[in-house]
mmCIF file of C-alpha atoms in Angstrom:
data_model
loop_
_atom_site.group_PDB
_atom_site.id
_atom_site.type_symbol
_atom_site.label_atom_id
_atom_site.label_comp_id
_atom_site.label_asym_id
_atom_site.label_seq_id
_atom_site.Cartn_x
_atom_site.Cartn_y
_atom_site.Cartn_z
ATOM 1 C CA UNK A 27 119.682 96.109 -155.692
ATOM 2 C CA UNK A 28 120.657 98.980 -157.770
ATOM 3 C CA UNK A 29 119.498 100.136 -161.187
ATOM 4 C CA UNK A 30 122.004 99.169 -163.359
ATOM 5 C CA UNK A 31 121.845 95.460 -161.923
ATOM 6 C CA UNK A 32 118.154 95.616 -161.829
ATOM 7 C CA UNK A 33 118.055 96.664 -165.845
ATOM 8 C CA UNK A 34 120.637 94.463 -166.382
ATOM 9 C CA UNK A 35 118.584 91.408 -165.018
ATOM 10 C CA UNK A 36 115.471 92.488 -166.870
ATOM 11 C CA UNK A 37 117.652 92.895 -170.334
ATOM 12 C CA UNK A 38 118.908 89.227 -169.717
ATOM 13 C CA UNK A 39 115.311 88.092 -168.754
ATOM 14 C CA UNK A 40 113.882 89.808 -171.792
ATOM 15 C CA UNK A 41 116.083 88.145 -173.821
ATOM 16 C CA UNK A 42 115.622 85.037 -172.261
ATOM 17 C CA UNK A 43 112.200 85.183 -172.835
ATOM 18 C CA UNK A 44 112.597 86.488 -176.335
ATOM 19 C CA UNK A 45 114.450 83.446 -177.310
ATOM 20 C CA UNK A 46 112.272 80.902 -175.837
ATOM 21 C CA UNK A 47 109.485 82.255 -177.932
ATOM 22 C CA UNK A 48 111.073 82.431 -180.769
ATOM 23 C CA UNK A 49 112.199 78.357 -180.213
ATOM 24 C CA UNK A 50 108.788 77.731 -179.573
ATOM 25 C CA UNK A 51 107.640 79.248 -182.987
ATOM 26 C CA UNK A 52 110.676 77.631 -184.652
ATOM 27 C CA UNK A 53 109.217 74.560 -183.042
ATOM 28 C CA UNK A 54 106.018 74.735 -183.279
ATOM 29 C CA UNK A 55 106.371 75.573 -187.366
ATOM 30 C CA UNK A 56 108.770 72.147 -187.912
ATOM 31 C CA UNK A 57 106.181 70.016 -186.238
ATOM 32 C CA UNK A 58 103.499 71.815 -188.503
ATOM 33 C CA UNK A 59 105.443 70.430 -191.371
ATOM 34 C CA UNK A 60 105.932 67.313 -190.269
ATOM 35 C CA UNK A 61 102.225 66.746 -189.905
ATOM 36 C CA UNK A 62 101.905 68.044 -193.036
ATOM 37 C CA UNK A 63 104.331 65.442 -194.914
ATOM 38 C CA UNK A 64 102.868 62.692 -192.822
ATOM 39 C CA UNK A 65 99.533 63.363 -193.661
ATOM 40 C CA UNK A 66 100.825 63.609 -197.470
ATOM 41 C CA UNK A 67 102.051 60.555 -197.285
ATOM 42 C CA UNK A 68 99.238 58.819 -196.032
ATOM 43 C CA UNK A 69 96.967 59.856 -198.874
ATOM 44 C CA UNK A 70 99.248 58.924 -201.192
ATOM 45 C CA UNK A 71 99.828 55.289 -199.391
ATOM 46 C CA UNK A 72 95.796 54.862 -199.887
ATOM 47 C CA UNK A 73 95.705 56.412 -202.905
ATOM 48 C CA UNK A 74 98.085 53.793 -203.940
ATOM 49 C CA UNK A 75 96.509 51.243 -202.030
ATOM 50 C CA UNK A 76 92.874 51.856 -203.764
ATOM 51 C CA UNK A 77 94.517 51.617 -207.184
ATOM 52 C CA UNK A 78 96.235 48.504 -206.666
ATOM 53 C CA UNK A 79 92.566 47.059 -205.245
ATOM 54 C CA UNK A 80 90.984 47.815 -208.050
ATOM 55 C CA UNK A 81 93.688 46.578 -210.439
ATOM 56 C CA UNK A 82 93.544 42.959 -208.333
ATOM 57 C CA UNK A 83 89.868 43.310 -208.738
ATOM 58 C CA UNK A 84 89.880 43.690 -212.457
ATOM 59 C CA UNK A 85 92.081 41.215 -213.081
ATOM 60 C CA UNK A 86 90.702 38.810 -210.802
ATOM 61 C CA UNK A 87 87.420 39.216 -212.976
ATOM 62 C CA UNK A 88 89.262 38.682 -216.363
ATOM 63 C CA UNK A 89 90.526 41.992 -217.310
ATOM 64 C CA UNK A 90 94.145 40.297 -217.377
ATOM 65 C CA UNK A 91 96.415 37.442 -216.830
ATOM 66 C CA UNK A 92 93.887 35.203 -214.681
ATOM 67 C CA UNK A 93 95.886 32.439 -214.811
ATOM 68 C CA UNK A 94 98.708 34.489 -212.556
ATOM 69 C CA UNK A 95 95.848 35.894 -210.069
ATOM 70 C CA UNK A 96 93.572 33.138 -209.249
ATOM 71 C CA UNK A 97 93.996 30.511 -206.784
ATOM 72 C CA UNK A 98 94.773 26.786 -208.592
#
């Protein structure tokens, strides 16, 4: 194999390679926000979740409308 096809090949396989890492990154940074929003998401789900336990348990003890809460 000559030179020019050799420095062609290695061109191409630099590219190649420069590419893939570059998708990688690109990749790598969308899953990074992904677990970010999920993770967001979560504490606000049990953030949520802890309010609306202690609302239940307020009004279950007579801090509200009992009549609508507890069991007949």
């Amino acid at each position: 194999m000559d030179s020019p096809q050799l420095d062609q090949r290695i061109r191409r396989l630099t590219e190649v390679m420069r590419l893939s890492e570059k998708t990688r990154v690109e990749c790598m940074a969308w899953a990074f926000e992904h677990l970010k929003a999920a993770a967001f998401w979560e504490n606000e789900y049990r953030h949520h979740a802890r309010e609306l336990h202690v609302t239940l348990i307020q009004k279950w003890k007579g801090g509200g409308n009992e009549s609508s809460i507890r069991p007949r």
